[in-house]
PDB file of C-alpha atoms in Angstrom:
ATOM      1  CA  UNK Y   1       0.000   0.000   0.000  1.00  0.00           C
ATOM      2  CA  UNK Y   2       2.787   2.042   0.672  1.00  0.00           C
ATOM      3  CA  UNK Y   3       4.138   1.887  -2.953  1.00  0.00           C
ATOM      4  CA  UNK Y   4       0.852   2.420  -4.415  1.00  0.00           C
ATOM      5  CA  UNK Y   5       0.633   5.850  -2.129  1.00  0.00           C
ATOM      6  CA  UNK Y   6       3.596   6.875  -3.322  1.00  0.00           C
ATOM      7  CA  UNK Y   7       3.232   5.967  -7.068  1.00  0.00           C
ATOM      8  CA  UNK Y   8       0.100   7.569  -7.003  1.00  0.00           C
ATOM      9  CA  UNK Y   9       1.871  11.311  -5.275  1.00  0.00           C
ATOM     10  CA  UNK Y  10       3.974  10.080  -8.180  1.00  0.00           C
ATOM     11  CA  UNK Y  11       0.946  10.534 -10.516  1.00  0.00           C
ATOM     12  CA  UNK Y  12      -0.510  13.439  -9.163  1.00  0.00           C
ATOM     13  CA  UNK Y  13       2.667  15.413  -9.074  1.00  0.00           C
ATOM     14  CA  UNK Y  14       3.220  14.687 -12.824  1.00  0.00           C
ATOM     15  CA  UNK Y  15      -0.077  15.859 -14.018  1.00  0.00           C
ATOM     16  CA  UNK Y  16      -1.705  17.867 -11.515  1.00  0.00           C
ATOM     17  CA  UNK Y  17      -4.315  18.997 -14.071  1.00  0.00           C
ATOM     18  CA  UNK Y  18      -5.732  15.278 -13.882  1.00  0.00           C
ATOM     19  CA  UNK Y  19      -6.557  15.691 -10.279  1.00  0.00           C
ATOM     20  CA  UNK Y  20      -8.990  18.858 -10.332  1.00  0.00           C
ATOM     21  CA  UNK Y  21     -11.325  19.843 -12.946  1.00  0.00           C
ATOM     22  CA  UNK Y  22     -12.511  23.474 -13.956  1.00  0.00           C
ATOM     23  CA  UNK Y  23     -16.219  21.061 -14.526  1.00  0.00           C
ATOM     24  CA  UNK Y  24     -15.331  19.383 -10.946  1.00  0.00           C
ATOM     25  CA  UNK Y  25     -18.411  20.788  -8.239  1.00  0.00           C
ATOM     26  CA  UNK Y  26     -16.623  22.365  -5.043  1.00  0.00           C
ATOM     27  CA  UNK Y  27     -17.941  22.591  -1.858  1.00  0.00           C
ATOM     28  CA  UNK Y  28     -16.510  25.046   0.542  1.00  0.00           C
ATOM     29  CA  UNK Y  29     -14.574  28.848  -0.462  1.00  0.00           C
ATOM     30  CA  UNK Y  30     -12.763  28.756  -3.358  1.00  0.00           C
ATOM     31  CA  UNK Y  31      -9.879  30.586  -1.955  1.00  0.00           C
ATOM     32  CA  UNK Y  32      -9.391  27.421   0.368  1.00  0.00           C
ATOM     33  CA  UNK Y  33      -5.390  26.532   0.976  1.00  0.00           C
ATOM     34  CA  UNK Y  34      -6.597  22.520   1.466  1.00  0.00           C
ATOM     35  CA  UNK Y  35      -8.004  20.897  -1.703  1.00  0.00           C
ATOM     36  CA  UNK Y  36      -9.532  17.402  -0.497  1.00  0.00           C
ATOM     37  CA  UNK Y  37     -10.195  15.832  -4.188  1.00  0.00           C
ATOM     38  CA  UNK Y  38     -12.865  12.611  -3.846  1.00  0.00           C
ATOM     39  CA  UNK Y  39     -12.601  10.584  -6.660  1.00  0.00           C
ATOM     40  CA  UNK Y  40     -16.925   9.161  -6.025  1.00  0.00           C
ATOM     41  CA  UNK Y  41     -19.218   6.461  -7.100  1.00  0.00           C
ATOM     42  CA  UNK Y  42     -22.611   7.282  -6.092  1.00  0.00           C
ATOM     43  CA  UNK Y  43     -23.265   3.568  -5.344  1.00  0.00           C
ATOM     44  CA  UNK Y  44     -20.281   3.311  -3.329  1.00  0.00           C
ATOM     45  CA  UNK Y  45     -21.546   2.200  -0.210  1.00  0.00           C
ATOM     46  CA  UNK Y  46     -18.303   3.754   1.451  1.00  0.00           C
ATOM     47  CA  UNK Y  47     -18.313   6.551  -0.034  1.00  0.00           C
ATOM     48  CA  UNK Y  48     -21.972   7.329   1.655  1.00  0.00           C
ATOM     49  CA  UNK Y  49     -20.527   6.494   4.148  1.00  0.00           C
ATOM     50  CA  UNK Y  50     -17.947   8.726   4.431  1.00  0.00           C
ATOM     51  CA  UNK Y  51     -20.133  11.520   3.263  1.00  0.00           C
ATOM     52  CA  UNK Y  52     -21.165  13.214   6.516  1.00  0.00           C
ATOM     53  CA  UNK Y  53     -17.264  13.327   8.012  1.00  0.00           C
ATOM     54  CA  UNK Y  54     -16.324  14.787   4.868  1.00  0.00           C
ATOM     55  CA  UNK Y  55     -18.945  17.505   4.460  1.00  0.00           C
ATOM     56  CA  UNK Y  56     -18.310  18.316   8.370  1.00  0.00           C
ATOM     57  CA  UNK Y  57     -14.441  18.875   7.384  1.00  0.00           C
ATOM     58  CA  UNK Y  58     -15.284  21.346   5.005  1.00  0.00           C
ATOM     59  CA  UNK Y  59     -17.482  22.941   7.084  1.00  0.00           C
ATOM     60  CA  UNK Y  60     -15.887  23.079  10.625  1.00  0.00           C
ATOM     61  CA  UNK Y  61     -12.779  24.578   8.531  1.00  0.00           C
ATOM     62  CA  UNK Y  62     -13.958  28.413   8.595  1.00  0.00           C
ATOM     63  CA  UNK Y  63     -13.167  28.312   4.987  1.00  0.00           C
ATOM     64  CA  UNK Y  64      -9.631  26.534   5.207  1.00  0.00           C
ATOM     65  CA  UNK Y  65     -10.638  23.294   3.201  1.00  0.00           C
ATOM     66  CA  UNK Y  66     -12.891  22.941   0.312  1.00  0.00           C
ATOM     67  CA  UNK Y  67     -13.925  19.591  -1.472  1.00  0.00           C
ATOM     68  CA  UNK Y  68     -13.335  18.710  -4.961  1.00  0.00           C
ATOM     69  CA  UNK Y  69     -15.547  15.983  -6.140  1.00  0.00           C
ATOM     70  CA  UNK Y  70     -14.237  13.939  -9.304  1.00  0.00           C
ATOM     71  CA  UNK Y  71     -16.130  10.930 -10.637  1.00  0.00           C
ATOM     72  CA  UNK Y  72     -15.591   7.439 -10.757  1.00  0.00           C
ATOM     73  CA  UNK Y  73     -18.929   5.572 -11.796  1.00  0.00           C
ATOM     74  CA  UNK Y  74     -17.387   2.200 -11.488  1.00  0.00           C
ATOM     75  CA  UNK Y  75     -20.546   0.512 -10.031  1.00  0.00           C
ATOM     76  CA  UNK Y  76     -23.558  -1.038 -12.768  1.00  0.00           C
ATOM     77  CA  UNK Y  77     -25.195   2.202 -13.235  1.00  0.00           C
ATOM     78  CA  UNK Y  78     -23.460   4.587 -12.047  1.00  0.00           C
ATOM     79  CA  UNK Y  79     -22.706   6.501 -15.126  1.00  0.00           C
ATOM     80  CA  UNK Y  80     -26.905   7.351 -15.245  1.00  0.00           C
ATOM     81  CA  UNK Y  81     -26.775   8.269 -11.688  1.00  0.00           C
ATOM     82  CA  UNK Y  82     -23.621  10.962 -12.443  1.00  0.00           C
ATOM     83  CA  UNK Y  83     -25.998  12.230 -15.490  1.00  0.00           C
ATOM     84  CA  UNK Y  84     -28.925  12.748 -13.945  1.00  0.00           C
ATOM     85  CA  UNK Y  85     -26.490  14.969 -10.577  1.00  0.00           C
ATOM     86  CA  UNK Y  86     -24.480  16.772 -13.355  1.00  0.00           C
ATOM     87  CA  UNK Y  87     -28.201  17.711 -14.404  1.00  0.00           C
ATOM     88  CA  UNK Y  88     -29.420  18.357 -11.222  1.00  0.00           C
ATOM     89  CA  UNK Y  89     -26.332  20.456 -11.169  1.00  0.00           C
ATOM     90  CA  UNK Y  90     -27.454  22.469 -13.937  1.00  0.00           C
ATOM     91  CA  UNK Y  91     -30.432  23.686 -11.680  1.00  0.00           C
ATOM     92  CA  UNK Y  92     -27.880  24.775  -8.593  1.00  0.00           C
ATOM     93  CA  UNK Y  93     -29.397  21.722  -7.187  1.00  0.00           C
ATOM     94  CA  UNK Y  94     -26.327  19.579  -7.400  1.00  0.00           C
ATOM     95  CA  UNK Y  95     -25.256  19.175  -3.418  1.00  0.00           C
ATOM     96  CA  UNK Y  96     -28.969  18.442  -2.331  1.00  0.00           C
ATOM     97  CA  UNK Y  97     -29.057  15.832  -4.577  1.00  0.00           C
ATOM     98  CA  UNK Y  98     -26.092  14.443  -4.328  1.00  0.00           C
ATOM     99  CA  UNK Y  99     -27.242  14.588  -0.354  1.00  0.00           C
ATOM    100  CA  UNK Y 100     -30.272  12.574  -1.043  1.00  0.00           C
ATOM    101  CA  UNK Y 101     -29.125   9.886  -3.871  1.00  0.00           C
ATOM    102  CA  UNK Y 102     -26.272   8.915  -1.259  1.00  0.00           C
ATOM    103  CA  UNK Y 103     -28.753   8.794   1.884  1.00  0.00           C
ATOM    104  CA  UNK Y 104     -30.933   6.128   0.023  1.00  0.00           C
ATOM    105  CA  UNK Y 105     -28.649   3.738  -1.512  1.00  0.00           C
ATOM    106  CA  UNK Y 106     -30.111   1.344  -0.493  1.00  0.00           C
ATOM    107  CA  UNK Y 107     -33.000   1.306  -2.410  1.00  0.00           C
ATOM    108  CA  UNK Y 108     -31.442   1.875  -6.103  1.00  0.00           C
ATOM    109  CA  UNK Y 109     -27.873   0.725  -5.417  1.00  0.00           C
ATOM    110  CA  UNK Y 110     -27.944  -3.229  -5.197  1.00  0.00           C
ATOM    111  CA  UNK Y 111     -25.221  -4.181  -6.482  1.00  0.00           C
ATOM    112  CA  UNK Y 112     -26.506  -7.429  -8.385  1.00  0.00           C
ATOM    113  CA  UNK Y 113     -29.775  -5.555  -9.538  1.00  0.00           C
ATOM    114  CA  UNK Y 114     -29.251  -1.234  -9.535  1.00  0.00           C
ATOM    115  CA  UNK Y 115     -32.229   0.923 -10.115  1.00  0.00           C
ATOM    116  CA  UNK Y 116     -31.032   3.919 -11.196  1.00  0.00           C
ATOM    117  CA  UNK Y 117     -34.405   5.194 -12.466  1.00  0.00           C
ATOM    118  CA  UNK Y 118     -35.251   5.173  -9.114  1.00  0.00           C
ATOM    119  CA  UNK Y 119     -33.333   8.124  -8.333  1.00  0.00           C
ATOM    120  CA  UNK Y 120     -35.724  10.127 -10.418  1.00  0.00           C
ATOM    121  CA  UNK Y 121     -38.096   9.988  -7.248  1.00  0.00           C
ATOM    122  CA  UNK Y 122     -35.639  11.163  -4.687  1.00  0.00           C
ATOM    123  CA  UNK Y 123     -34.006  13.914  -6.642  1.00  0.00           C
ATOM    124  CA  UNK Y 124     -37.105  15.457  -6.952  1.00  0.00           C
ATOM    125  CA  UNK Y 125     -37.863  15.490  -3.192  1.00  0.00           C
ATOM    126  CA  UNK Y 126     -34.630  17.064  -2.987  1.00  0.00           C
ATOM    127  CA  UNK Y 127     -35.982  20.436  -5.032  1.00  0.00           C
ATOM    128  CA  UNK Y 128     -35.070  19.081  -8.635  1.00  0.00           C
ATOM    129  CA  UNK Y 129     -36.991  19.631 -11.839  1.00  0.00           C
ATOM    130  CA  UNK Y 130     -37.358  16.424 -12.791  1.00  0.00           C
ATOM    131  CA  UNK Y 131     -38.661  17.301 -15.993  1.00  0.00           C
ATOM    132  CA  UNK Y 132     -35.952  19.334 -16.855  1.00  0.00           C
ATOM    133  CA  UNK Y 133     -33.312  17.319 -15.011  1.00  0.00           C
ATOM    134  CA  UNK Y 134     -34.431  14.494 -17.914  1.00  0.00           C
ATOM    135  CA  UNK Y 135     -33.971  17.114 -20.493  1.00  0.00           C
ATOM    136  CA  UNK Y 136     -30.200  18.085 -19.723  1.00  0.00           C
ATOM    137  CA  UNK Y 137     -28.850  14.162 -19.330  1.00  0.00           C
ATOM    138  CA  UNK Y 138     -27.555  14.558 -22.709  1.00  0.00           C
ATOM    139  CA  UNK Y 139     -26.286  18.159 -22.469  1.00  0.00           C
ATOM    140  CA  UNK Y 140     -22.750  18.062 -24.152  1.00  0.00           C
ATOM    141  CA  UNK Y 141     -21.163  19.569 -21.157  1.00  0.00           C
ATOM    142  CA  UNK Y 142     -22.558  16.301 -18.845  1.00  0.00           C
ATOM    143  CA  UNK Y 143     -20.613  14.375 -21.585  1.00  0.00           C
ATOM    144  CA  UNK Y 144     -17.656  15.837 -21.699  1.00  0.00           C
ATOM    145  CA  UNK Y 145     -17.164  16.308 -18.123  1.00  0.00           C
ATOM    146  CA  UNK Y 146     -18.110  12.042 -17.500  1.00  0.00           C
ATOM    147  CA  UNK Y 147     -15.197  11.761 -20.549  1.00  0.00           C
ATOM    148  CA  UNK Y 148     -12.879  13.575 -18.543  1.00  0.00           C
ATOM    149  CA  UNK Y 149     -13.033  12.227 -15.359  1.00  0.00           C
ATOM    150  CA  UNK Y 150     -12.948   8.507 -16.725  1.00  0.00           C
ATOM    151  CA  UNK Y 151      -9.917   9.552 -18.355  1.00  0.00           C
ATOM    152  CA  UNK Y 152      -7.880  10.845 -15.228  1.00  0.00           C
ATOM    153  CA  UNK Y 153      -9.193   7.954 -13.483  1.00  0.00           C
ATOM    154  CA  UNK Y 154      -6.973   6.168 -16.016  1.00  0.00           C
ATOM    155  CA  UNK Y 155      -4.304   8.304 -15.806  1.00  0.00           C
ATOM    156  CA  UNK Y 156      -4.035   8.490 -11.805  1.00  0.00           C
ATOM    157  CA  UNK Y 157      -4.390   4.863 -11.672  1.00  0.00           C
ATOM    158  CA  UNK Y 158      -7.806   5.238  -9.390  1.00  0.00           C
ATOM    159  CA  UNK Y 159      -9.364   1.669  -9.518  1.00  0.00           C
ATOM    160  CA  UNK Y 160     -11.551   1.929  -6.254  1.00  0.00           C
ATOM    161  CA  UNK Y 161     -13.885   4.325  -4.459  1.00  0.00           C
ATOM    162  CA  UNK Y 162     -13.752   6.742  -2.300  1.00  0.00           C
ATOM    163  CA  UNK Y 163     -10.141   7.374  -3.423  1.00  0.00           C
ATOM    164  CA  UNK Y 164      -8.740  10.797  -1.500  1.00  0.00           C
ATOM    165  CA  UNK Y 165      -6.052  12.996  -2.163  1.00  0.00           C
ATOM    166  CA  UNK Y 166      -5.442  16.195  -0.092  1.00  0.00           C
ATOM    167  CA  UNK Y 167      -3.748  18.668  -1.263  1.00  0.00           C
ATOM    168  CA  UNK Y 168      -2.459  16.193  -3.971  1.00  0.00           C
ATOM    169  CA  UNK Y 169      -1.105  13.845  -1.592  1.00  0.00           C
ATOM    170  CA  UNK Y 170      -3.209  10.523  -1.561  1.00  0.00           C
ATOM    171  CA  UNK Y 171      -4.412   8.799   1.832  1.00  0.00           C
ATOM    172  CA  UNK Y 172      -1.468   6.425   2.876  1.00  0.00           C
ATOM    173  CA  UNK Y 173      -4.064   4.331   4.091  1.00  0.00           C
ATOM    174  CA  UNK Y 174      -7.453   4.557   3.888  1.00  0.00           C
ATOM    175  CA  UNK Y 175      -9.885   5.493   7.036  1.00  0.00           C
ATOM    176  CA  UNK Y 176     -11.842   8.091   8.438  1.00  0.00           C
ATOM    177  CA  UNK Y 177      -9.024   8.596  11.353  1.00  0.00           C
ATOM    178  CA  UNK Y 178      -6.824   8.933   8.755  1.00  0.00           C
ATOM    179  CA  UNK Y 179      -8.473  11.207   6.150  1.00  0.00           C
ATOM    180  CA  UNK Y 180      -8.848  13.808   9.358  1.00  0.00           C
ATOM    181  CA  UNK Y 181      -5.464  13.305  10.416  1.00  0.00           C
ATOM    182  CA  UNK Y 182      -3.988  14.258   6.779  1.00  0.00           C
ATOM    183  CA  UNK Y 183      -6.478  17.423   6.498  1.00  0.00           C
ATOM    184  CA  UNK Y 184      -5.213  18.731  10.034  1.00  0.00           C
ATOM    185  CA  UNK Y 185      -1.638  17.991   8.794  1.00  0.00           C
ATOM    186  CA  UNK Y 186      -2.338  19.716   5.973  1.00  0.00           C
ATOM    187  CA  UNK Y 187      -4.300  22.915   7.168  1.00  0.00           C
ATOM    188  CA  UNK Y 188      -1.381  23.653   9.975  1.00  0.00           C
ATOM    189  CA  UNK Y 189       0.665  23.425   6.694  1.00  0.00           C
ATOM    190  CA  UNK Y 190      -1.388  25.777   5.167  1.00  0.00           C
ATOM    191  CA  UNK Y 191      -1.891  28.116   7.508  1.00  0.00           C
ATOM    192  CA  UNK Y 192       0.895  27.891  10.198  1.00  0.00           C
ATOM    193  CA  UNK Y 193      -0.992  26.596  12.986  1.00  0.00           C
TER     194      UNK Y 193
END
């Protein structure tokens, strides 16, 4: 693991482009001196999961640490599911969706038998226009974005999800302990304290 961590700083050091997105949704200031970058499925159990510690990073920061989330539809279905946020996004909806599609996994994320129409339902209870949500799936910009992020999955060698890198320096093991542990290290970098 220790080889992959530092193959993949390797990576990220090389072609820091790959890592975050001008399309890539931020949550948290933009003037933030810690970058946590989230390479997500949005039927990655885990990466529900870890949802609520990583939201309460940001926001416990005072504006020190924003998130960068980066795609990785690797699950059955997934790739619908990142369509239909991306249009959700379109609406300035994207964060309450994203919110709700990971808080109900469970009922359209079975891994042997997804329902990804399903999400229809809950993005609308979430303040989307479904109507118009099913419009934009095939809004160039949705494409192009899904395009890009497959391709610095590729290039950053991310094969699993949640995958974090903060600051550009990947988790040297994954965890919750450690994800806060790296983001502390990283904002007394930042910020001398």
């Amino acid at each position: 693991k220790q080889s992959q961590s530092s193959e993949r700083a390797g990576l990220v050091s090389d072609r820091p482009a790959n890592l975050v997105r001008p399309h890539s949704p931020v949550f948290g200031s933009e003037t933030a001196k810690v970058t946590i970058v989230e390479f997500l499925d949005p039927a990655c159990e885990t990466c529900g999961a870890m949802a609520p510690l990583v939201k309460s990073l940001v926001t416990a920061s005072f504006g020190q640490v924003r998130l960068v989330v980066r795609y990785a539809p690797l699950h059955q279905g997934s790739d619908q599911i990142v369509r239909i946020l991306e249009a959700a996004r379109l609406q300035g909806k994207y964060w309450q969706a994203l919110e709700a599609v990971l808080a109900s996994q469970s009922m359209w994320a079975s891994h042997d038998n997804p329902r990804p129409e399903l999400v229809w339902n809950i993005i609308g209870t979430a303040g989307v226009d479904v109507a118009q949500a099913k419009a934009d799936l095939q809004n160039p910009k949705i494409t192009e974005a899904l395009r890009q992020d497959r391709e610095d999955l590729v290039a950053l060698k991310v094969t699993k999800t949640p995958e974090f890198f903060v600051n550009g320096k990947p988790l040297p093991q994954f965890g919750p302990e450690q994800l806060k542990a790296l983001v502390k290290s990283e904002t007394r970098l930042a910020y001398g304290q």
